[in-house]
Amino acid sequence: MATQPPGQRKLQILQALAAMLEHPKGEKITTAALARRLEVSEAALYRHFASKAQMFEGLIEFIETSVFGLINQITERQPDGLAQACDILAMLLHFAENNPGMTRVLIGDALVGEDERLQQRMNGFYDRVELALKGALRQAAADAAAGSAAAAGSAAAAAADGDERDVAARAGLMVAFVLGRWHRYAKSGFTLAPAQDANTQIALLLR
Protein backbone atom coordinates (compact mmCIF):
# COMPACT_ATOMS: atom_id res chain seq x y z
CA MET A 1 0.00 0.00 0.00
CA ALA A 2 2.92 2.35 0.73
CA THR A 3 3.95 2.47 -2.90
CA GLN A 4 0.51 3.43 -4.19
CA PRO A 5 -0.42 7.03 -5.08
CA PRO A 6 -2.58 8.90 -2.54
CA GLY A 7 -5.77 8.70 -4.64
CA GLN A 8 -5.40 4.96 -4.98
CA ARG A 9 -4.78 4.59 -1.27
CA LYS A 10 -7.98 6.47 -0.44
CA LEU A 11 -9.91 4.26 -2.85
CA GLN A 12 -8.46 1.14 -1.25
CA ILE A 13 -9.55 2.34 2.19
CA LEU A 14 -13.08 2.99 0.96
CA GLN A 15 -13.22 -0.40 -0.78
CA ALA A 16 -12.12 -2.10 2.42
CA LEU A 17 -14.77 -0.22 4.41
CA ALA A 18 -17.47 -1.22 1.90
CA ALA A 19 -16.30 -4.85 2.10
CA MET A 20 -16.55 -4.78 5.90
CA LEU A 21 -20.11 -3.47 5.62
CA GLU A 22 -21.05 -6.63 3.73
CA HIS A 23 -20.62 -8.56 6.99
CA PRO A 24 -22.90 -6.84 9.52
CA LYS A 25 -22.48 -9.65 12.06
CA GLY A 26 -18.72 -9.56 11.80
CA GLU A 27 -16.18 -7.37 13.51
CA LYS A 28 -17.40 -3.96 14.67
CA ILE A 29 -16.31 -1.32 12.20
CA THR A 30 -13.68 0.84 13.84
CA THR A 31 -10.62 2.54 12.44
CA ALA A 32 -8.53 -0.05 14.29
CA ALA A 33 -10.40 -2.92 12.61
CA LEU A 34 -10.13 -1.22 9.23
CA ALA A 35 -6.39 -0.71 9.74
CA ARG A 36 -5.96 -4.39 10.61
CA ARG A 37 -7.82 -5.39 7.47
CA LEU A 38 -5.53 -3.23 5.35
CA GLU A 39 -2.45 -4.21 7.37
CA VAL A 40 -1.53 -0.62 8.08
CA SER A 41 -1.49 1.60 11.16
CA GLU A 42 -4.42 3.80 12.16
CA ALA A 43 -2.12 6.76 11.62
CA ALA A 44 -1.83 5.71 7.96
CA LEU A 45 -5.62 5.91 7.63
CA TYR A 46 -5.69 9.38 9.16
CA ARG A 47 -3.21 10.61 6.59
CA HIS A 48 -6.01 10.22 4.04
CA PHE A 49 -9.16 10.77 6.12
CA ALA A 50 -9.51 13.00 9.15
CA SER A 51 -12.08 10.71 10.78
CA LYS A 52 -14.22 7.63 10.25
CA ALA A 53 -17.11 9.98 9.46
CA GLN A 54 -15.08 11.36 6.56
CA MET A 55 -14.60 7.80 5.28
CA PHE A 56 -18.37 7.28 5.31
CA GLU A 57 -18.74 10.61 3.51
CA GLY A 58 -16.48 9.18 0.82
CA LEU A 59 -18.86 6.23 0.40
CA ILE A 60 -21.87 8.54 0.28
CA GLU A 61 -20.16 10.70 -2.33
CA PHE A 62 -19.60 7.57 -4.43
CA ILE A 63 -23.28 6.67 -4.07
CA GLU A 64 -24.44 10.16 -5.03
CA THR A 65 -22.12 10.44 -8.02
CA SER A 66 -23.05 6.99 -9.32
CA VAL A 67 -26.81 7.16 -8.78
CA PHE A 68 -27.42 10.68 -10.04
CA GLY A 69 -25.08 10.13 -12.96
CA LEU A 70 -27.21 7.13 -13.96
CA ILE A 71 -30.44 9.10 -13.44
CA ASN A 72 -29.13 11.79 -15.78
CA GLN A 73 -28.34 9.14 -18.39
CA ILE A 74 -31.85 7.72 -18.09
CA THR A 75 -33.59 11.07 -18.48
CA GLU A 76 -31.38 12.00 -21.43
CA ARG A 77 -31.96 8.81 -23.41
CA GLN A 78 -35.57 8.09 -22.44
CA PRO A 79 -38.14 10.73 -23.48
CA ASP A 80 -41.17 8.91 -22.03
CA GLY A 81 -41.93 9.97 -18.45
CA LEU A 82 -43.30 6.70 -17.15
CA ALA A 83 -40.46 4.78 -18.76
CA GLN A 84 -38.04 7.16 -17.00
CA ALA A 85 -39.64 6.40 -13.63
CA CYS A 86 -39.57 2.67 -14.33
CA ASP A 87 -35.90 2.77 -15.34
CA ILE A 88 -34.93 4.88 -12.33
CA LEU A 89 -36.61 2.46 -9.92
CA ALA A 90 -34.99 -0.56 -11.57
CA MET A 91 -31.58 1.15 -11.52
CA LEU A 92 -31.86 1.92 -7.79
CA LEU A 93 -32.64 -1.71 -7.01
CA HIS A 94 -29.83 -3.06 -9.17
CA PHE A 95 -27.37 -0.55 -7.70
CA ALA A 96 -27.96 -1.95 -4.22
CA GLU A 97 -27.76 -5.51 -5.50
CA ASN A 98 -24.38 -4.78 -7.11
CA ASN A 99 -23.08 -2.96 -4.02
CA PRO A 100 -24.30 -4.86 -0.95
CA GLY A 101 -22.02 -3.03 1.48
CA MET A 102 -23.29 0.30 0.18
CA THR A 103 -26.86 -0.86 0.83
CA ARG A 104 -26.26 -0.56 4.57
CA VAL A 105 -25.29 3.06 3.98
CA LEU A 106 -28.32 3.60 1.74
CA ILE A 107 -30.73 2.49 4.48
CA GLY A 108 -28.79 4.28 7.23
CA ASP A 109 -28.02 1.06 9.12
CA ALA A 110 -24.25 1.59 8.89
CA LEU A 111 -24.61 5.18 10.07
CA VAL A 112 -26.19 4.43 13.46
CA GLY A 113 -23.96 5.87 16.16
CA GLU A 114 -21.94 7.88 13.64
CA ASP A 115 -21.94 11.64 13.10
CA GLU A 116 -25.54 12.77 12.57
CA ARG A 117 -24.56 14.82 9.53
CA LEU A 118 -24.09 11.54 7.64
CA GLN A 119 -27.75 10.56 8.02
CA GLN A 120 -28.75 14.12 7.19
CA ARG A 121 -26.81 13.82 3.95
CA MET A 122 -28.58 10.54 3.17
CA ASN A 123 -31.92 12.22 3.88
CA GLY A 124 -30.96 14.77 1.25
CA PHE A 125 -30.14 11.90 -1.10
CA TYR A 126 -33.65 10.46 -0.68
CA ASP A 127 -35.12 13.91 -1.37
CA ARG A 128 -33.12 14.20 -4.59
CA VAL A 129 -34.25 10.76 -5.74
CA GLU A 130 -37.86 11.72 -5.01
CA LEU A 131 -37.38 14.96 -6.96
CA ALA A 132 -36.11 12.98 -9.95
CA LEU A 133 -39.15 10.72 -9.81
CA LYS A 134 -41.45 13.74 -9.60
CA GLY A 135 -39.78 15.07 -12.72
CA ALA A 136 -40.43 11.79 -14.50
CA LEU A 137 -44.09 11.85 -13.48
CA ARG A 138 -44.43 15.46 -14.61
CA GLN A 139 -42.97 14.40 -17.94
CA ALA A 140 -45.62 11.68 -18.00
CA ALA A 141 -48.20 14.44 -17.50
CA ALA A 142 -46.79 16.28 -20.51
CA ASP A 143 -46.95 13.03 -22.49
CA ALA A 144 -50.59 12.62 -21.49
CA ALA A 145 -51.39 16.22 -22.35
CA ALA A 146 -49.96 15.57 -25.79
CA GLY A 147 -52.54 12.88 -26.33
CA SER A 148 -50.89 9.78 -24.90
CA ALA A 149 -52.93 9.49 -21.69
CA ALA A 150 -54.72 6.35 -22.81
CA ALA A 151 -51.46 4.55 -23.53
CA ALA A 152 -49.58 5.94 -20.56
CA GLY A 153 -52.01 4.72 -17.90
CA SER A 154 -53.62 6.28 -14.84
CA ALA A 155 -50.40 7.71 -13.37
CA ALA A 156 -49.96 9.98 -16.37
CA ALA A 157 -53.69 10.68 -16.63
CA ALA A 158 -53.93 11.83 -13.03
CA ALA A 159 -50.88 14.04 -13.42
CA ALA A 160 -52.35 15.46 -16.61
CA ASP A 161 -55.34 16.64 -14.62
CA GLY A 162 -52.97 18.98 -12.84
CA ASP A 163 -52.97 17.12 -9.51
CA GLU A 164 -49.52 17.90 -8.13
CA ARG A 165 -50.50 16.13 -4.92
CA ASP A 166 -50.85 12.90 -6.89
CA VAL A 167 -47.39 13.36 -8.36
CA ALA A 168 -45.92 13.97 -4.90
CA ALA A 169 -47.78 11.00 -3.39
CA ARG A 170 -46.70 8.62 -6.13
CA ALA A 171 -43.08 9.76 -5.99
CA GLY A 172 -43.06 9.34 -2.21
CA LEU A 173 -44.56 5.87 -2.54
CA MET A 174 -41.88 4.91 -5.05
CA VAL A 175 -39.09 6.04 -2.72
CA ALA A 176 -40.68 4.08 0.13
CA PHE A 177 -40.86 1.02 -2.14
CA VAL A 178 -37.17 1.26 -2.98
CA LEU A 179 -36.17 1.81 0.65
CA GLY A 180 -38.24 -1.21 1.66
CA ARG A 181 -36.56 -3.37 -0.95
CA TRP A 182 -33.11 -2.17 0.12
CA HIS A 183 -33.93 -2.78 3.78
CA ARG A 184 -35.20 -6.31 3.13
CA TYR A 185 -32.07 -7.07 1.12
CA ALA A 186 -29.76 -5.93 3.91
CA LYS A 187 -31.72 -7.62 6.71
CA SER A 188 -31.80 -10.92 4.81
CA GLY A 189 -28.02 -11.02 4.88
CA PHE A 190 -28.02 -9.98 1.21
CA THR A 191 -29.87 -13.12 0.11
CA LEU A 192 -33.17 -11.56 -1.05
CA ALA A 193 -32.16 -9.68 -4.18
CA PRO A 194 -33.91 -6.28 -4.30
CA ALA A 195 -34.64 -6.54 -8.02
CA GLN A 196 -36.14 -10.03 -7.79
CA ASP A 197 -39.74 -9.99 -9.08
CA ALA A 198 -39.66 -6.20 -8.87
CA ASN A 199 -40.88 -5.56 -12.42
CA THR A 200 -44.45 -6.58 -11.57
CA GLN A 201 -44.50 -4.39 -8.47
CA ILE A 202 -43.06 -1.42 -10.36
CA ALA A 203 -45.73 -1.86 -13.02
CA LEU A 204 -48.40 -1.72 -10.29
CA LEU A 205 -46.87 1.47 -8.89
CA LEU A 206 -47.02 3.08 -12.32
CA ARG A 207 -50.57 2.12 -13.22
PDB file of C-alpha atoms in Angstrom:
ATOM      1  CA  MET A   1       0.000   0.000   0.000  1.00  0.00           C
ATOM      2  CA  ALA A   2       2.918   2.349   0.734  1.00  0.00           C
ATOM      3  CA  THR A   3       3.951   2.467  -2.901  1.00  0.00           C
ATOM      4  CA  GLN A   4       0.512   3.433  -4.187  1.00  0.00           C
ATOM      5  CA  PRO A   5      -0.419   7.029  -5.081  1.00  0.00           C
ATOM      6  CA  PRO A   6      -2.584   8.903  -2.537  1.00  0.00           C
ATOM      7  CA  GLY A   7      -5.769   8.704  -4.637  1.00  0.00           C
ATOM      8  CA  GLN A   8      -5.397   4.958  -4.984  1.00  0.00           C
ATOM      9  CA  ARG A   9      -4.783   4.588  -1.272  1.00  0.00           C
ATOM     10  CA  LYS A  10      -7.980   6.472  -0.442  1.00  0.00           C
ATOM     11  CA  LEU A  11      -9.907   4.261  -2.854  1.00  0.00           C
ATOM     12  CA  GLN A  12      -8.456   1.144  -1.253  1.00  0.00           C
ATOM     13  CA  ILE A  13      -9.546   2.344   2.186  1.00  0.00           C
ATOM     14  CA  LEU A  14     -13.084   2.985   0.962  1.00  0.00           C
ATOM     15  CA  GLN A  15     -13.222  -0.397  -0.777  1.00  0.00           C
ATOM     16  CA  ALA A  16     -12.120  -2.098   2.425  1.00  0.00           C
ATOM     17  CA  LEU A  17     -14.769  -0.220   4.407  1.00  0.00           C
ATOM     18  CA  ALA A  18     -17.466  -1.225   1.901  1.00  0.00           C
ATOM     19  CA  ALA A  19     -16.300  -4.846   2.098  1.00  0.00           C
ATOM     20  CA  MET A  20     -16.550  -4.784   5.902  1.00  0.00           C
ATOM     21  CA  LEU A  21     -20.108  -3.468   5.617  1.00  0.00           C
ATOM     22  CA  GLU A  22     -21.052  -6.628   3.726  1.00  0.00           C
ATOM     23  CA  HIS A  23     -20.621  -8.558   6.990  1.00  0.00           C
ATOM     24  CA  PRO A  24     -22.898  -6.838   9.521  1.00  0.00           C
ATOM     25  CA  LYS A  25     -22.481  -9.646  12.062  1.00  0.00           C
ATOM     26  CA  GLY A  26     -18.717  -9.562  11.796  1.00  0.00           C
ATOM     27  CA  GLU A  27     -16.179  -7.370  13.511  1.00  0.00           C
ATOM     28  CA  LYS A  28     -17.395  -3.960  14.674  1.00  0.00           C
ATOM     29  CA  ILE A  29     -16.311  -1.325  12.200  1.00  0.00           C
ATOM     30  CA  THR A  30     -13.678   0.840  13.839  1.00  0.00           C
ATOM     31  CA  THR A  31     -10.623   2.536  12.436  1.00  0.00           C
ATOM     32  CA  ALA A  32      -8.533  -0.050  14.290  1.00  0.00           C
ATOM     33  CA  ALA A  33     -10.400  -2.921  12.606  1.00  0.00           C
ATOM     34  CA  LEU A  34     -10.130  -1.217   9.232  1.00  0.00           C
ATOM     35  CA  ALA A  35      -6.395  -0.710   9.737  1.00  0.00           C
ATOM     36  CA  ARG A  36      -5.958  -4.394  10.608  1.00  0.00           C
ATOM     37  CA  ARG A  37      -7.824  -5.390   7.468  1.00  0.00           C
ATOM     38  CA  LEU A  38      -5.534  -3.229   5.353  1.00  0.00           C
ATOM     39  CA  GLU A  39      -2.450  -4.214   7.371  1.00  0.00           C
ATOM     40  CA  VAL A  40      -1.530  -0.616   8.084  1.00  0.00           C
ATOM     41  CA  SER A  41      -1.485   1.596  11.160  1.00  0.00           C
ATOM     42  CA  GLU A  42      -4.424   3.800  12.164  1.00  0.00           C
ATOM     43  CA  ALA A  43      -2.120   6.756  11.616  1.00  0.00           C
ATOM     44  CA  ALA A  44      -1.832   5.709   7.964  1.00  0.00           C
ATOM     45  CA  LEU A  45      -5.621   5.910   7.634  1.00  0.00           C
ATOM     46  CA  TYR A  46      -5.691   9.381   9.164  1.00  0.00           C
ATOM     47  CA  ARG A  47      -3.206  10.609   6.590  1.00  0.00           C
ATOM     48  CA  HIS A  48      -6.014  10.223   4.037  1.00  0.00           C
ATOM     49  CA  PHE A  49      -9.160  10.768   6.118  1.00  0.00           C
ATOM     50  CA  ALA A  50      -9.505  13.002   9.152  1.00  0.00           C
ATOM     51  CA  SER A  51     -12.079  10.708  10.778  1.00  0.00           C
ATOM     52  CA  LYS A  52     -14.223   7.635  10.250  1.00  0.00           C
ATOM     53  CA  ALA A  53     -17.112   9.976   9.463  1.00  0.00           C
ATOM     54  CA  GLN A  54     -15.079  11.362   6.556  1.00  0.00           C
ATOM     55  CA  MET A  55     -14.603   7.804   5.279  1.00  0.00           C
ATOM     56  CA  PHE A  56     -18.372   7.284   5.307  1.00  0.00           C
ATOM     57  CA  GLU A  57     -18.744  10.608   3.507  1.00  0.00           C
ATOM     58  CA  GLY A  58     -16.479   9.177   0.820  1.00  0.00           C
ATOM     59  CA  LEU A  59     -18.858   6.231   0.404  1.00  0.00           C
ATOM     60  CA  ILE A  60     -21.872   8.545   0.285  1.00  0.00           C
ATOM     61  CA  GLU A  61     -20.160  10.700  -2.332  1.00  0.00           C
ATOM     62  CA  PHE A  62     -19.596   7.565  -4.435  1.00  0.00           C
ATOM     63  CA  ILE A  63     -23.280   6.667  -4.073  1.00  0.00           C
ATOM     64  CA  GLU A  64     -24.439  10.158  -5.027  1.00  0.00           C
ATOM     65  CA  THR A  65     -22.125  10.441  -8.019  1.00  0.00           C
ATOM     66  CA  SER A  66     -23.052   6.990  -9.315  1.00  0.00           C
ATOM     67  CA  VAL A  67     -26.810   7.163  -8.782  1.00  0.00           C
ATOM     68  CA  PHE A  68     -27.419  10.684 -10.044  1.00  0.00           C
ATOM     69  CA  GLY A  69     -25.080  10.128 -12.964  1.00  0.00           C
ATOM     70  CA  LEU A  70     -27.207   7.134 -13.957  1.00  0.00           C
ATOM     71  CA  ILE A  71     -30.436   9.097 -13.440  1.00  0.00           C
ATOM     72  CA  ASN A  72     -29.130  11.795 -15.785  1.00  0.00           C
ATOM     73  CA  GLN A  73     -28.335   9.144 -18.395  1.00  0.00           C
ATOM     74  CA  ILE A  74     -31.853   7.718 -18.090  1.00  0.00           C
ATOM     75  CA  THR A  75     -33.588  11.069 -18.484  1.00  0.00           C
ATOM     76  CA  GLU A  76     -31.378  12.004 -21.433  1.00  0.00           C
ATOM     77  CA  ARG A  77     -31.963   8.813 -23.410  1.00  0.00           C
ATOM     78  CA  GLN A  78     -35.571   8.093 -22.437  1.00  0.00           C
ATOM     79  CA  PRO A  79     -38.136  10.725 -23.480  1.00  0.00           C
ATOM     80  CA  ASP A  80     -41.170   8.912 -22.033  1.00  0.00           C
ATOM     81  CA  GLY A  81     -41.935   9.973 -18.451  1.00  0.00           C
ATOM     82  CA  LEU A  82     -43.295   6.697 -17.147  1.00  0.00           C
ATOM     83  CA  ALA A  83     -40.456   4.781 -18.758  1.00  0.00           C
ATOM     84  CA  GLN A  84     -38.041   7.164 -17.002  1.00  0.00           C
ATOM     85  CA  ALA A  85     -39.645   6.403 -13.628  1.00  0.00           C
ATOM     86  CA  CYS A  86     -39.566   2.668 -14.335  1.00  0.00           C
ATOM     87  CA  ASP A  87     -35.898   2.765 -15.343  1.00  0.00           C
ATOM     88  CA  ILE A  88     -34.935   4.879 -12.326  1.00  0.00           C
ATOM     89  CA  LEU A  89     -36.613   2.456  -9.925  1.00  0.00           C
ATOM     90  CA  ALA A  90     -34.989  -0.558 -11.569  1.00  0.00           C
ATOM     91  CA  MET A  91     -31.580   1.147 -11.518  1.00  0.00           C
ATOM     92  CA  LEU A  92     -31.860   1.917  -7.793  1.00  0.00           C
ATOM     93  CA  LEU A  93     -32.643  -1.712  -7.005  1.00  0.00           C
ATOM     94  CA  HIS A  94     -29.828  -3.062  -9.168  1.00  0.00           C
ATOM     95  CA  PHE A  95     -27.367  -0.550  -7.704  1.00  0.00           C
ATOM     96  CA  ALA A  96     -27.958  -1.947  -4.225  1.00  0.00           C
ATOM     97  CA  GLU A  97     -27.758  -5.514  -5.502  1.00  0.00           C
ATOM     98  CA  ASN A  98     -24.381  -4.780  -7.111  1.00  0.00           C
ATOM     99  CA  ASN A  99     -23.085  -2.961  -4.022  1.00  0.00           C
ATOM    100  CA  PRO A 100     -24.300  -4.856  -0.946  1.00  0.00           C
ATOM    101  CA  GLY A 101     -22.025  -3.032   1.481  1.00  0.00           C
ATOM    102  CA  MET A 102     -23.295   0.301   0.183  1.00  0.00           C
ATOM    103  CA  THR A 103     -26.861  -0.859   0.829  1.00  0.00           C
ATOM    104  CA  ARG A 104     -26.258  -0.559   4.570  1.00  0.00           C
ATOM    105  CA  VAL A 105     -25.289   3.061   3.977  1.00  0.00           C
ATOM    106  CA  LEU A 106     -28.320   3.603   1.741  1.00  0.00           C
ATOM    107  CA  ILE A 107     -30.727   2.489   4.477  1.00  0.00           C
ATOM    108  CA  GLY A 108     -28.786   4.277   7.234  1.00  0.00           C
ATOM    109  CA  ASP A 109     -28.025   1.057   9.121  1.00  0.00           C
ATOM    110  CA  ALA A 110     -24.255   1.589   8.890  1.00  0.00           C
ATOM    111  CA  LEU A 111     -24.612   5.184  10.066  1.00  0.00           C
ATOM    112  CA  VAL A 112     -26.193   4.430  13.455  1.00  0.00           C
ATOM    113  CA  GLY A 113     -23.965   5.866  16.163  1.00  0.00           C
ATOM    114  CA  GLU A 114     -21.938   7.881  13.644  1.00  0.00           C
ATOM    115  CA  ASP A 115     -21.935  11.639  13.097  1.00  0.00           C
ATOM    116  CA  GLU A 116     -25.541  12.766  12.572  1.00  0.00           C
ATOM    117  CA  ARG A 117     -24.559  14.818   9.527  1.00  0.00           C
ATOM    118  CA  LEU A 118     -24.085  11.539   7.636  1.00  0.00           C
ATOM    119  CA  GLN A 119     -27.747  10.558   8.016  1.00  0.00           C
ATOM    120  CA  GLN A 120     -28.753  14.123   7.192  1.00  0.00           C
ATOM    121  CA  ARG A 121     -26.814  13.817   3.951  1.00  0.00           C
ATOM    122  CA  MET A 122     -28.579  10.544   3.169  1.00  0.00           C
ATOM    123  CA  ASN A 123     -31.918  12.221   3.876  1.00  0.00           C
ATOM    124  CA  GLY A 124     -30.958  14.766   1.252  1.00  0.00           C
ATOM    125  CA  PHE A 125     -30.138  11.897  -1.098  1.00  0.00           C
ATOM    126  CA  TYR A 126     -33.650  10.455  -0.678  1.00  0.00           C
ATOM    127  CA  ASP A 127     -35.118  13.909  -1.368  1.00  0.00           C
ATOM    128  CA  ARG A 128     -33.124  14.205  -4.588  1.00  0.00           C
ATOM    129  CA  VAL A 129     -34.249  10.762  -5.736  1.00  0.00           C
ATOM    130  CA  GLU A 130     -37.857  11.715  -5.008  1.00  0.00           C
ATOM    131  CA  LEU A 131     -37.376  14.958  -6.956  1.00  0.00           C
ATOM    132  CA  ALA A 132     -36.106  12.984  -9.951  1.00  0.00           C
ATOM    133  CA  LEU A 133     -39.152  10.715  -9.808  1.00  0.00           C
ATOM    134  CA  LYS A 134     -41.449  13.738  -9.600  1.00  0.00           C
ATOM    135  CA  GLY A 135     -39.776  15.068 -12.722  1.00  0.00           C
ATOM    136  CA  ALA A 136     -40.427  11.788 -14.501  1.00  0.00           C
ATOM    137  CA  LEU A 137     -44.085  11.849 -13.475  1.00  0.00           C
ATOM    138  CA  ARG A 138     -44.430  15.458 -14.608  1.00  0.00           C
ATOM    139  CA  GLN A 139     -42.967  14.397 -17.944  1.00  0.00           C
ATOM    140  CA  ALA A 140     -45.624  11.680 -18.003  1.00  0.00           C
ATOM    141  CA  ALA A 141     -48.198  14.442 -17.497  1.00  0.00           C
ATOM    142  CA  ALA A 142     -46.790  16.275 -20.513  1.00  0.00           C
ATOM    143  CA  ASP A 143     -46.952  13.032 -22.489  1.00  0.00           C
ATOM    144  CA  ALA A 144     -50.585  12.621 -21.493  1.00  0.00           C
ATOM    145  CA  ALA A 145     -51.395  16.222 -22.350  1.00  0.00           C
ATOM    146  CA  ALA A 146     -49.957  15.571 -25.788  1.00  0.00           C
ATOM    147  CA  GLY A 147     -52.544  12.877 -26.334  1.00  0.00           C
ATOM    148  CA  SER A 148     -50.889   9.779 -24.898  1.00  0.00           C
ATOM    149  CA  ALA A 149     -52.931   9.492 -21.692  1.00  0.00           C
ATOM    150  CA  ALA A 150     -54.718   6.351 -22.810  1.00  0.00           C
ATOM    151  CA  ALA A 151     -51.463   4.547 -23.528  1.00  0.00           C
ATOM    152  CA  ALA A 152     -49.577   5.935 -20.560  1.00  0.00           C
ATOM    153  CA  GLY A 153     -52.006   4.721 -17.896  1.00  0.00           C
ATOM    154  CA  SER A 154     -53.618   6.284 -14.836  1.00  0.00           C
ATOM    155  CA  ALA A 155     -50.398   7.714 -13.365  1.00  0.00           C
ATOM    156  CA  ALA A 156     -49.960   9.985 -16.366  1.00  0.00           C
ATOM    157  CA  ALA A 157     -53.692  10.680 -16.634  1.00  0.00           C
ATOM    158  CA  ALA A 158     -53.926  11.831 -13.026  1.00  0.00           C
ATOM    159  CA  ALA A 159     -50.882  14.043 -13.419  1.00  0.00           C
ATOM    160  CA  ALA A 160     -52.345  15.459 -16.608  1.00  0.00           C
ATOM    161  CA  ASP A 161     -55.340  16.642 -14.619  1.00  0.00           C
ATOM    162  CA  GLY A 162     -52.966  18.980 -12.842  1.00  0.00           C
ATOM    163  CA  ASP A 163     -52.967  17.122  -9.514  1.00  0.00           C
ATOM    164  CA  GLU A 164     -49.517  17.897  -8.129  1.00  0.00           C
ATOM    165  CA  ARG A 165     -50.502  16.126  -4.922  1.00  0.00           C
ATOM    166  CA  ASP A 166     -50.854  12.900  -6.887  1.00  0.00           C
ATOM    167  CA  VAL A 167     -47.394  13.362  -8.365  1.00  0.00           C
ATOM    168  CA  ALA A 168     -45.923  13.966  -4.898  1.00  0.00           C
ATOM    169  CA  ALA A 169     -47.781  10.999  -3.389  1.00  0.00           C
ATOM    170  CA  ARG A 170     -46.703   8.615  -6.131  1.00  0.00           C
ATOM    171  CA  ALA A 171     -43.081   9.760  -5.987  1.00  0.00           C
ATOM    172  CA  GLY A 172     -43.065   9.340  -2.210  1.00  0.00           C
ATOM    173  CA  LEU A 173     -44.563   5.873  -2.545  1.00  0.00           C
ATOM    174  CA  MET A 174     -41.880   4.911  -5.055  1.00  0.00           C
ATOM    175  CA  VAL A 175     -39.087   6.040  -2.717  1.00  0.00           C
ATOM    176  CA  ALA A 176     -40.681   4.076   0.128  1.00  0.00           C
ATOM    177  CA  PHE A 177     -40.865   1.016  -2.137  1.00  0.00           C
ATOM    178  CA  VAL A 178     -37.168   1.262  -2.979  1.00  0.00           C
ATOM    179  CA  LEU A 179     -36.167   1.810   0.653  1.00  0.00           C
ATOM    180  CA  GLY A 180     -38.242  -1.206   1.665  1.00  0.00           C
ATOM    181  CA  ARG A 181     -36.561  -3.373  -0.951  1.00  0.00           C
ATOM    182  CA  TRP A 182     -33.111  -2.170   0.121  1.00  0.00           C
ATOM    183  CA  HIS A 183     -33.932  -2.779   3.782  1.00  0.00           C
ATOM    184  CA  ARG A 184     -35.198  -6.307   3.135  1.00  0.00           C
ATOM    185  CA  TYR A 185     -32.069  -7.073   1.124  1.00  0.00           C
ATOM    186  CA  ALA A 186     -29.764  -5.930   3.914  1.00  0.00           C
ATOM    187  CA  LYS A 187     -31.720  -7.619   6.708  1.00  0.00           C
ATOM    188  CA  SER A 188     -31.800 -10.919   4.808  1.00  0.00           C
ATOM    189  CA  GLY A 189     -28.022 -11.017   4.881  1.00  0.00           C
ATOM    190  CA  PHE A 190     -28.015  -9.975   1.208  1.00  0.00           C
ATOM    191  CA  THR A 191     -29.873 -13.118   0.108  1.00  0.00           C
ATOM    192  CA  LEU A 192     -33.167 -11.561  -1.052  1.00  0.00           C
ATOM    193  CA  ALA A 193     -32.155  -9.676  -4.185  1.00  0.00           C
ATOM    194  CA  PRO A 194     -33.909  -6.282  -4.298  1.00  0.00           C
ATOM    195  CA  ALA A 195     -34.641  -6.537  -8.022  1.00  0.00           C
ATOM    196  CA  GLN A 196     -36.137 -10.030  -7.792  1.00  0.00           C
ATOM    197  CA  ASP A 197     -39.743  -9.988  -9.079  1.00  0.00           C
ATOM    198  CA  ALA A 198     -39.664  -6.196  -8.866  1.00  0.00           C
ATOM    199  CA  ASN A 199     -40.880  -5.564 -12.415  1.00  0.00           C
ATOM    200  CA  THR A 200     -44.450  -6.578 -11.572  1.00  0.00           C
ATOM    201  CA  GLN A 201     -44.495  -4.386  -8.471  1.00  0.00           C
ATOM    202  CA  ILE A 202     -43.057  -1.424 -10.364  1.00  0.00           C
ATOM    203  CA  ALA A 203     -45.731  -1.858 -13.020  1.00  0.00           C
ATOM    204  CA  LEU A 204     -48.397  -1.723 -10.290  1.00  0.00           C
ATOM    205  CA  LEU A 205     -46.868   1.465  -8.888  1.00  0.00           C
ATOM    206  CA  LEU A 206     -47.024   3.085 -12.317  1.00  0.00           C
ATOM    207  CA  ARG A 207     -50.574   2.120 -13.219  1.00  0.00           C
TER     208      ARG A 207
END
